[in-house]
CSV table of C-alpha atoms in Angstrom, one decimal:
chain,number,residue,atom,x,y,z
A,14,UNK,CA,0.0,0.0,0.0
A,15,UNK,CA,3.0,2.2,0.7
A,16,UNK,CA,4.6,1.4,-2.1
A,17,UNK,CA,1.2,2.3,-4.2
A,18,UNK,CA,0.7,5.8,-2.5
A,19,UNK,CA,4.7,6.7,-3.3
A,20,UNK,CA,4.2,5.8,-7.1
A,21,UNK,CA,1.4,7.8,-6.9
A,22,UNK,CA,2.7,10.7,-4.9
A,23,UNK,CA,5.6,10.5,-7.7
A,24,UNK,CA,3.2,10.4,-10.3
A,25,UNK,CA,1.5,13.5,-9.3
A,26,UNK,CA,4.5,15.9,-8.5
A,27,UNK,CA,6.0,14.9,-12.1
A,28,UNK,CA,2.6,15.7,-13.3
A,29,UNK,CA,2.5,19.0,-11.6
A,30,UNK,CA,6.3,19.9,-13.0
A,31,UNK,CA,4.7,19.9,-16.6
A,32,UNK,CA,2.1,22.8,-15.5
A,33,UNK,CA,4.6,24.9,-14.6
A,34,UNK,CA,4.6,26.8,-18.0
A,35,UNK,CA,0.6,27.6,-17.5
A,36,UNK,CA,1.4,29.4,-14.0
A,37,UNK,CA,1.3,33.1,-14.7
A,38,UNK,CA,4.2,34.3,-12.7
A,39,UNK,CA,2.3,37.5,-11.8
A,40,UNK,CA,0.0,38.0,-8.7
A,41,UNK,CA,1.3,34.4,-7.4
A,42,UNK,CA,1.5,33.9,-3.5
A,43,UNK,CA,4.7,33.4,-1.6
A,44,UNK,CA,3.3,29.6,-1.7
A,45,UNK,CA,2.7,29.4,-5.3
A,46,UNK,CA,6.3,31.4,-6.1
A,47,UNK,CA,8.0,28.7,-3.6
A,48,UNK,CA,5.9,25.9,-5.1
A,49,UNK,CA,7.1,26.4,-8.4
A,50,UNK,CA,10.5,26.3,-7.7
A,51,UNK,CA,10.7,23.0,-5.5
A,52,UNK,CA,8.6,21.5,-8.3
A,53,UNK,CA,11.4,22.1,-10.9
A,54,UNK,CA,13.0,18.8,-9.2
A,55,UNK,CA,9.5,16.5,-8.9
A,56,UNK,CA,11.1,13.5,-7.8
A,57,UNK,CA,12.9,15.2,-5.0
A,58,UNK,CA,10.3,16.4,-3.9
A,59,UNK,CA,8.2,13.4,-4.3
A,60,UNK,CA,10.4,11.5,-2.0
A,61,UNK,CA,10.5,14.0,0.5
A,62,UNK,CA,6.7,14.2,0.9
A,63,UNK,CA,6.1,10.5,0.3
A,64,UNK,CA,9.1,10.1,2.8
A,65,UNK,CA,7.4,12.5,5.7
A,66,UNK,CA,3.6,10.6,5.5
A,67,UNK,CA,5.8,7.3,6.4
A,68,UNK,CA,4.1,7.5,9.9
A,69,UNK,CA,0.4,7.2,8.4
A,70,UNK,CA,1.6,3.6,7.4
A,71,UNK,CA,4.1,2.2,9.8
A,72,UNK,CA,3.2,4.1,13.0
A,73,UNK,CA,4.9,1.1,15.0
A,74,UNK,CA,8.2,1.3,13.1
A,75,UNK,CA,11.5,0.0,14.2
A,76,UNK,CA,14.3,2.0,15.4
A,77,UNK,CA,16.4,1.0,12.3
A,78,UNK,CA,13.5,1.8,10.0
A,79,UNK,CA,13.3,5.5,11.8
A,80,UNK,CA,16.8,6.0,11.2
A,81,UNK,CA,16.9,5.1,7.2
A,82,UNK,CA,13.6,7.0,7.2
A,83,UNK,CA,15.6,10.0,8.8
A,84,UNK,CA,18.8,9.5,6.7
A,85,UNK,CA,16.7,9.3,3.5
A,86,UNK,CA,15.5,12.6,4.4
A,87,UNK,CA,18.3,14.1,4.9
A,88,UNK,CA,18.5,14.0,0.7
A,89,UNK,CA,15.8,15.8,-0.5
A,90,UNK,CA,16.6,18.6,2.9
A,91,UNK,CA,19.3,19.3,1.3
A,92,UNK,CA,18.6,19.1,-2.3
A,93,UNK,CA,15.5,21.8,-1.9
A,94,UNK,CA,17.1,23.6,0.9
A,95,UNK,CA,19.9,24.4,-1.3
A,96,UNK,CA,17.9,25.6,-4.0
A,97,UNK,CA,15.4,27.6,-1.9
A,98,UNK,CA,17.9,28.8,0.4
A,99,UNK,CA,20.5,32.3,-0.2
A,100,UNK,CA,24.1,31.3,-0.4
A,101,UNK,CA,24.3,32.4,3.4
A,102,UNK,CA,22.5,29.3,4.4
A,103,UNK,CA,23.9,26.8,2.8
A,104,UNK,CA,26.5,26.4,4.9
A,105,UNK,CA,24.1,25.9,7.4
A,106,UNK,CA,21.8,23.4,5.6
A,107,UNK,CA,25.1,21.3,5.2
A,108,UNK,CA,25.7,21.5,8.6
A,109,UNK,CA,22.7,20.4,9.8
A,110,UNK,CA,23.2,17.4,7.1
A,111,UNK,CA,26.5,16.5,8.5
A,112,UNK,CA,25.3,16.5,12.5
A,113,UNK,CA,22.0,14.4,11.4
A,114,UNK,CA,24.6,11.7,10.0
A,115,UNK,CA,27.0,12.2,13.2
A,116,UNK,CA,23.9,11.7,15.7
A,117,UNK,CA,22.6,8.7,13.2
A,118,UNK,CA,25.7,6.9,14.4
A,119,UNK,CA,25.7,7.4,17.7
A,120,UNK,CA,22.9,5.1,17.5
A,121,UNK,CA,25.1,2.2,17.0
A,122,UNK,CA,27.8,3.4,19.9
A,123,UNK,CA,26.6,1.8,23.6
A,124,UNK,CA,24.8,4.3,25.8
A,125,UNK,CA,28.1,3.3,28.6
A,126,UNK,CA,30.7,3.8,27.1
A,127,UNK,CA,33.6,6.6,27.3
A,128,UNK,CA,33.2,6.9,23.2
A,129,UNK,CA,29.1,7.7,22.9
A,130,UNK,CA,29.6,9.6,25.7
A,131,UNK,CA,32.8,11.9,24.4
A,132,UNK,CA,31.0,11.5,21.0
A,133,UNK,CA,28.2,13.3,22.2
A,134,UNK,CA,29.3,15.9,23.8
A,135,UNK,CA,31.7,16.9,20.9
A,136,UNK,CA,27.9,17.0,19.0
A,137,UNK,CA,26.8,19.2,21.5
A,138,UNK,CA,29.9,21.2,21.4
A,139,UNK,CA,29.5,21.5,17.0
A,140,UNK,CA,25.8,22.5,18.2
A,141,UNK,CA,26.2,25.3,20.5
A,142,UNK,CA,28.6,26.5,17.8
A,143,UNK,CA,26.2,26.6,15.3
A,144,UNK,CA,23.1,28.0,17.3
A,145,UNK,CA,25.4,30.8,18.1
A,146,UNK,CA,26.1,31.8,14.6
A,147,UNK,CA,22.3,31.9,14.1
A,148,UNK,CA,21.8,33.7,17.1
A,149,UNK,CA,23.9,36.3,16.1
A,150,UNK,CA,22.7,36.8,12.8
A,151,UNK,CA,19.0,36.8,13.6
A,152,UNK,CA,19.0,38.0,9.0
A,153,UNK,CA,19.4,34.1,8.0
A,154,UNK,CA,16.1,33.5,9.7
A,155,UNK,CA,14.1,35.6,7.6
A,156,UNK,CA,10.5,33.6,6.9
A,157,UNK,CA,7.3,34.0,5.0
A,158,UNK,CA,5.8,36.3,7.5
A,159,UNK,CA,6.6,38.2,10.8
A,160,UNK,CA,5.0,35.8,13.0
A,161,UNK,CA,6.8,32.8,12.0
A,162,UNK,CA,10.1,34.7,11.9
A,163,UNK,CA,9.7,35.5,15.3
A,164,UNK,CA,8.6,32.0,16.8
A,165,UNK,CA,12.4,30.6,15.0
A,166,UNK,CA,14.3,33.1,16.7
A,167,UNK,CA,12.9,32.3,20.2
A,168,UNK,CA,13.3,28.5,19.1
A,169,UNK,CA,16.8,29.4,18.4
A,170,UNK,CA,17.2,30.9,21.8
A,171,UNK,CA,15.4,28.5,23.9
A,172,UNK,CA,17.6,25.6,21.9
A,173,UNK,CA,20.3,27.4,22.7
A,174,UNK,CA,20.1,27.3,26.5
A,175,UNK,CA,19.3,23.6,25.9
A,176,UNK,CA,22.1,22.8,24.7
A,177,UNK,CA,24.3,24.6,27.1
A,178,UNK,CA,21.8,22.8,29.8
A,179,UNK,CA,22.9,19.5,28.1
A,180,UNK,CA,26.7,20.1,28.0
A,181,UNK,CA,26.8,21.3,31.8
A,182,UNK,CA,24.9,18.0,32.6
A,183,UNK,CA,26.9,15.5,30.3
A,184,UNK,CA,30.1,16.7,32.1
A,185,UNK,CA,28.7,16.3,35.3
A,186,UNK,CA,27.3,13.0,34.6
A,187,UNK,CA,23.3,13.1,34.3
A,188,UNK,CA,23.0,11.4,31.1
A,189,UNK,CA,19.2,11.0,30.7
A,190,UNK,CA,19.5,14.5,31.1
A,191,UNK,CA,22.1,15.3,28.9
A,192,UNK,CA,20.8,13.2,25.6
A,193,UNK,CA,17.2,14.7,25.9
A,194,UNK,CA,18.6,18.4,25.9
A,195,UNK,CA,21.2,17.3,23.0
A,196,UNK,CA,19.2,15.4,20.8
A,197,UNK,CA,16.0,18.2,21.0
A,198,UNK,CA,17.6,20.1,18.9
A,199,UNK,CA,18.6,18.2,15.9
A,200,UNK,CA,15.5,16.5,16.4
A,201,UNK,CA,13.4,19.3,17.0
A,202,UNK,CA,14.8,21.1,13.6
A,203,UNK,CA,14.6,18.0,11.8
A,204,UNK,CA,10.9,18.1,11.9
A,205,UNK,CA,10.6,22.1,12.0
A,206,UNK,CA,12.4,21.8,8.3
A,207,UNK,CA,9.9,18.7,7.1
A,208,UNK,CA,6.8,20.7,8.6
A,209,UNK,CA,8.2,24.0,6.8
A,210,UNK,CA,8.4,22.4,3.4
A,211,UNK,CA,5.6,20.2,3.0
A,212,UNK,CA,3.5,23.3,4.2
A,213,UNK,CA,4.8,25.0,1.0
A,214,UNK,CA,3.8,22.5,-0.9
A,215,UNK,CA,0.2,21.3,0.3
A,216,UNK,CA,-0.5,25.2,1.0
A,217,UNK,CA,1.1,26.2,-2.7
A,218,UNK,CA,-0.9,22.8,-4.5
A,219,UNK,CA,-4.3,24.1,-3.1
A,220,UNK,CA,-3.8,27.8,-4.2
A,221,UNK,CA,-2.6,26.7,-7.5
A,222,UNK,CA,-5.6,24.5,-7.8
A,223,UNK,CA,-7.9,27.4,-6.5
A,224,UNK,CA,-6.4,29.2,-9.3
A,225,UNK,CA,-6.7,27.0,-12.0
A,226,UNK,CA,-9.2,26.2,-14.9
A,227,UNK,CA,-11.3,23.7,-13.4
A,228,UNK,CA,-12.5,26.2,-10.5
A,229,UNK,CA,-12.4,29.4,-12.1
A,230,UNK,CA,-15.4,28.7,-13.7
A,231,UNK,CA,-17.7,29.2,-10.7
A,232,UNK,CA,-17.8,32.3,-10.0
A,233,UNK,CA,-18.0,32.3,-5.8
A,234,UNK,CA,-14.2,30.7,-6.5
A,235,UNK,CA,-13.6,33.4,-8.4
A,236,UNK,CA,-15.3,36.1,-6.4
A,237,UNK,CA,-13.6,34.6,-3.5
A,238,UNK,CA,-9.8,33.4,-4.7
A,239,UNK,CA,-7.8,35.7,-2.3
A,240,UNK,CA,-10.1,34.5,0.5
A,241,UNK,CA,-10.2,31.1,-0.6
A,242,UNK,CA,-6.3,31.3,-0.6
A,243,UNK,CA,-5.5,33.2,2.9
A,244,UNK,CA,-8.2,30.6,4.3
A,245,UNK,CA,-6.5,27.4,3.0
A,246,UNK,CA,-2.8,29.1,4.5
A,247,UNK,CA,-4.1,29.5,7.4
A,248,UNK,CA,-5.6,25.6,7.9
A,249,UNK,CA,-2.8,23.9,6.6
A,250,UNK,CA,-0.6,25.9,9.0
A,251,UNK,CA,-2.8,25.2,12.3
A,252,UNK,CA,-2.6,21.3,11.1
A,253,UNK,CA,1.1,21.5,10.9
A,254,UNK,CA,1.1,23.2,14.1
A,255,UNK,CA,-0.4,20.7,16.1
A,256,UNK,CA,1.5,18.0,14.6
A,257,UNK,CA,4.9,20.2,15.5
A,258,UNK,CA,2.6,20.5,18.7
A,259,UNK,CA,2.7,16.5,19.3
A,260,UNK,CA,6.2,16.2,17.9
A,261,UNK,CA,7.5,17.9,20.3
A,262,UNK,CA,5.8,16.4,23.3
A,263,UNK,CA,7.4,13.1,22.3
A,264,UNK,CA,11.0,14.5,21.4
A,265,UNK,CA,10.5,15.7,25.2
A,266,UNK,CA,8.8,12.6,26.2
A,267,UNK,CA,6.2,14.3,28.2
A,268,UNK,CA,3.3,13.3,25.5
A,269,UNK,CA,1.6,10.7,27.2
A,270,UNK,CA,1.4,13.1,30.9
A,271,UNK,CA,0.3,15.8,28.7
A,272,UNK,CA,-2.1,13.7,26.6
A,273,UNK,CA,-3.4,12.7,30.2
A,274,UNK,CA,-3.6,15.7,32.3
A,275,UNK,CA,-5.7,17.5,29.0
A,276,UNK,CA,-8.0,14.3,28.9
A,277,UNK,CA,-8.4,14.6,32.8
A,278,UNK,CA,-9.4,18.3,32.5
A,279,UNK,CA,-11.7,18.5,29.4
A,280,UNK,CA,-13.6,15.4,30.5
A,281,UNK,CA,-14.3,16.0,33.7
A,282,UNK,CA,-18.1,16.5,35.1
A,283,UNK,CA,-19.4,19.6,35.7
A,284,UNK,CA,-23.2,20.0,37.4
A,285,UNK,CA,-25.5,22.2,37.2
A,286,UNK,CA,-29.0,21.7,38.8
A,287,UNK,CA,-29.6,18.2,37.0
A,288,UNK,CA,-27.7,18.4,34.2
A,289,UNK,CA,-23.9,17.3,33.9
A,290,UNK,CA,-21.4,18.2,31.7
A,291,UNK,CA,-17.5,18.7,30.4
A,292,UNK,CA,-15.0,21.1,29.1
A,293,UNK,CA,-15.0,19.1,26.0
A,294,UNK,CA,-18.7,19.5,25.6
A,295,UNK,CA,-19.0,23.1,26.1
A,296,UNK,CA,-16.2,23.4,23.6
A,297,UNK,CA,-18.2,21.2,21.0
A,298,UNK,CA,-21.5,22.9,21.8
A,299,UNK,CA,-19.5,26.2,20.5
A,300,UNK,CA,-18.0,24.4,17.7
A,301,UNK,CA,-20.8,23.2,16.1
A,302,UNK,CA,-22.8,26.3,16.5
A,303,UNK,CA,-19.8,28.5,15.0
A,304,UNK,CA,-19.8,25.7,12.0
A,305,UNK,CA,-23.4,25.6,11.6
A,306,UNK,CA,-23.4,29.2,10.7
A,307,UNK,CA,-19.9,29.2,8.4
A,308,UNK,CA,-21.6,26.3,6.3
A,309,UNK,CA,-24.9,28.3,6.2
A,310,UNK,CA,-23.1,31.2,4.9
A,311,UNK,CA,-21.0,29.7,2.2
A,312,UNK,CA,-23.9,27.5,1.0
A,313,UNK,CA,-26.2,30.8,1.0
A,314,UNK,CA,-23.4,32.4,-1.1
A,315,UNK,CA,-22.8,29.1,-3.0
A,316,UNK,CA,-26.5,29.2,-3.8
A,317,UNK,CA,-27.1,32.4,-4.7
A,318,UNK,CA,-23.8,32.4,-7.3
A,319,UNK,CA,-23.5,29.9,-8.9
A,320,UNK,CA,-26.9,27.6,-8.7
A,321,UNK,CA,-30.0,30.0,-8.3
A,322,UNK,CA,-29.1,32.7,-10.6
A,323,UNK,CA,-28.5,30.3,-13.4
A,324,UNK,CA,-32.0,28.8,-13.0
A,325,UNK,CA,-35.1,30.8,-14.4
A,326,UNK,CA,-36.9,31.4,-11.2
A,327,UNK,CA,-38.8,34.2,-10.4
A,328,UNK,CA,-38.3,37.3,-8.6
A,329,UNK,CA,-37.7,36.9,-4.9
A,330,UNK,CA,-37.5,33.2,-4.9
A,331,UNK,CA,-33.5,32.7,-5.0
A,332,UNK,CA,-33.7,34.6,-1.9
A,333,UNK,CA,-36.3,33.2,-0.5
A,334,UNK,CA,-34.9,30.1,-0.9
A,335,UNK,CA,-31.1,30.9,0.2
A,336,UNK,CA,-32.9,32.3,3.7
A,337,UNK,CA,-35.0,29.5,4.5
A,338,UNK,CA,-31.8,27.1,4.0
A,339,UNK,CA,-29.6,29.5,5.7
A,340,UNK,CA,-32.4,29.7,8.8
A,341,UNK,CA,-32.6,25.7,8.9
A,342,UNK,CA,-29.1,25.3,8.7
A,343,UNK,CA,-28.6,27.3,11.7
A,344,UNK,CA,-31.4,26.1,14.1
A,345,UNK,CA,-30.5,22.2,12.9
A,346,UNK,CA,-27.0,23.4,13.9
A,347,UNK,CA,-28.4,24.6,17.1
A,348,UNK,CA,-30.0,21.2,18.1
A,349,UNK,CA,-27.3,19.3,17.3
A,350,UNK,CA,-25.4,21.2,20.2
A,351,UNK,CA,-27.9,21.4,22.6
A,352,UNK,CA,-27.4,17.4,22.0
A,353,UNK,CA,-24.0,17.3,22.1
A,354,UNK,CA,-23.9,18.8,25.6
A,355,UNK,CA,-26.5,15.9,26.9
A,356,UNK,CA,-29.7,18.0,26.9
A,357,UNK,CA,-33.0,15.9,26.2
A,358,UNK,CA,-34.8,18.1,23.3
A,359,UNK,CA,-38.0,17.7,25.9
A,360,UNK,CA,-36.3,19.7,28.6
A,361,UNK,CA,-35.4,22.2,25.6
A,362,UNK,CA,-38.9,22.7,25.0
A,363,UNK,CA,-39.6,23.1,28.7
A,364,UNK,CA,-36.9,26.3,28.6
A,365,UNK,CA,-38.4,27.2,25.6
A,366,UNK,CA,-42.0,27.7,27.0
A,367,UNK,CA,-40.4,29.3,29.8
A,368,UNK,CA,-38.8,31.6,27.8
A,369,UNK,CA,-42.0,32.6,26.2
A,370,UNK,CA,-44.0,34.4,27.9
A,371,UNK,CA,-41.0,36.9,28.3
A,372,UNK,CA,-40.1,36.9,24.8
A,373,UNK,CA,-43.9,37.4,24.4
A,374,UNK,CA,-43.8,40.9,26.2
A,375,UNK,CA,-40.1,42.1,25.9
A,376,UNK,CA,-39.5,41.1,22.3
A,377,UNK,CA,-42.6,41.6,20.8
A,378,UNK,CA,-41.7,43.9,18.2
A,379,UNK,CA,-38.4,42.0,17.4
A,380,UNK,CA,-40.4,38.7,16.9
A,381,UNK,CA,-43.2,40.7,14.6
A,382,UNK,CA,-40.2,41.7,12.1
A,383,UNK,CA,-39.2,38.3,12.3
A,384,UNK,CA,-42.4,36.6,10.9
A,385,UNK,CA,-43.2,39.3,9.2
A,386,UNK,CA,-40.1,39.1,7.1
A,387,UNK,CA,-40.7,35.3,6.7
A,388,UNK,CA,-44.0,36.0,5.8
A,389,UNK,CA,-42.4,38.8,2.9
A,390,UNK,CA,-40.1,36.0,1.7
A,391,UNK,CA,-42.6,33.4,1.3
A,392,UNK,CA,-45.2,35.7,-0.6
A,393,UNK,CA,-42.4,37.2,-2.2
């Protein structure tokens, strides 16, 4: 199946390298503009994405098949670091190469001896080196946007007093100590670098596609493309997060206390009067609510641009009908969270009657626009 999905993947990117000519070079995204060049080598890049969903298939994997997974890598990293990278970096990019294959080997040293243990602090001695270089020229680390620039730097920094934490702690003899602080960092940027490029290319892939032939001819993808674009950024680059998120948590080995302290926290019961509930659910009772009326907008607009106005209806019914579905949207997105949260619908219609006779009186002008605007829609 693996093997499948890498043909494939390979497949694909080769596919995409002979598009290249149909990509307008102007009004392209930092995505689409960084896209364009990795895809110039489609195999590379190929093997580097194929390479990184490894974990979707063996997610029980061997120590030995981690490390040839990780030394692999290391080919593409540098192949497209190279070629996205100013001259100024490449010394670093080969760097990093160089202390990935150093720390590969360590593997095969014992954890006891005098040589892993000398080994490893001359790693964390090339390290420290390094991380000060960056540190003091804070220009190399010059990302897509501010924000991501930013979190780097303070990555560099905080790596930075790791590794001087693992040095001072190798030397006087806490080992478990020691390796965790040392082998953060080349882990750490390892993934960082994998995260960084495969962003590039699942975020600059979908803009293309947003861009291309096949969806420019509906016209709320057209209407819509820099939205459409900034919106698919932004999701791809949460996902990643979390993922970077959960990474790191294992590189640190405090996943599963983490895992467990959250799961403690946003399951546990709250009461109120008779009814119980969680964190979790008061989070998905907000959730569902705040999708119900994203989906209810972006079908009204779908509706109204692309499927109503090419249909000979007459006046007033398009929007009739785009209200009515928005309206029923949102209230079957409201049930669905009162459920979620544990509430029988027959104590909702208990509140509900409650609620009435003060709706009745304080509202009563609100609710008169309301059904009289239903009633405007449906007699058009």
């Amino acid at each position: 199946l693996y093997l499948v999905f890498v043909i494939g993947i390979l497949l694909l990117f080769s596919w995409m390298s002979t598009r290249l000519k149909y990509m307008k070079d102007d009004n392209l995204s930092y995505y689409e503009t960084t896209l364009k060049i990795i895809l110039k080598r489609p195999i590379t890049a190929g093997l580097l994405f194929s390479l990184f969903f490894t974990v979707a298939f063996f997610p029980d994997r061997p120590p030995l098949l981690l490390d040839l997974i990780i030394f692999l890598l290391l080919i593409p990293i540098v192949d497209i670091g190279l070629k996205l990278g100013h001259k100024s970096v490449h010394k670093y990019i080969w760097a990093f190469a160089i202390l990935m294959v150093v720390y590969l080997g360590l593997r095969f040293i014992p954890s006891d001896t005098l040589l892993y243990r000398t080994a490893r602090l001359g790693l964390g001695i090339i390290e420290l080196i390094v991380l000060i270089q960056l540190y003091r020229n804070p220009d190399i680390l010059v990302l897509p946007t501010r924000t991501l620039t930013r979190f780097v730097r303070v990555l560099v920094t905080v790596h930075l007093l790791l590794v001087v934490v693992g040095l001072v702690s190798g030397v006087l003899g806490y080992e478990g100590l020691a390796q965790v602080a040392l082998d953060s960092v080349l882990t750490n940027a390892l993934v960082g670098i994998l995260l960084f490029i495969c962003a590039i290319i699942l975020i600059g892939g979908l803009q293309v596609f947003i861009s291309s032939k096949y969806l420019d001819q509906f016209q709320v993808i057209h209407n819509h493309e820099k939205y459409l674009k900034g919106f698919v950024a932004r999701i791809v680059i949460l996902g990643m997060t979390l993922f970077w998120l959960d990474a790191t948590l294992r590189i640190f080995y405090v996943k599963n206390a983490v895992y467990e302290f959250l799961r403690s926290t946003f399951t546990r019961d709250l009461s109120l009067g008779s009814m119980s509930f969680s964190l979790a659910d008061i989070f998905l009772f907000v959730f569902i609510i705040w999708l119900s009326v994203v989906l209810s907008r972006v079908i009204k607009i779908v509706l109204r641009t692309d499927v109503l106005d090419k249909l000979s209806l007459k006046k007033g019914v398009p929007r009739m009908i785009t209200a009515i579905t928005q309206f029923a949207l949102i209230t079957l997105g409201l049930l669905m969270a009162v459920r979620s949260i544990g509430m029988p619908l027959d104590q909702l219609t208990i509140i509900f009657s409650a609620f009435s006779v003060g709706i009745g009186f304080g509202l009563q002008n609100i609710f008169n626009n309301l059904v009289s605007g239903v009633i405007l829609l449906f007699e058009r």
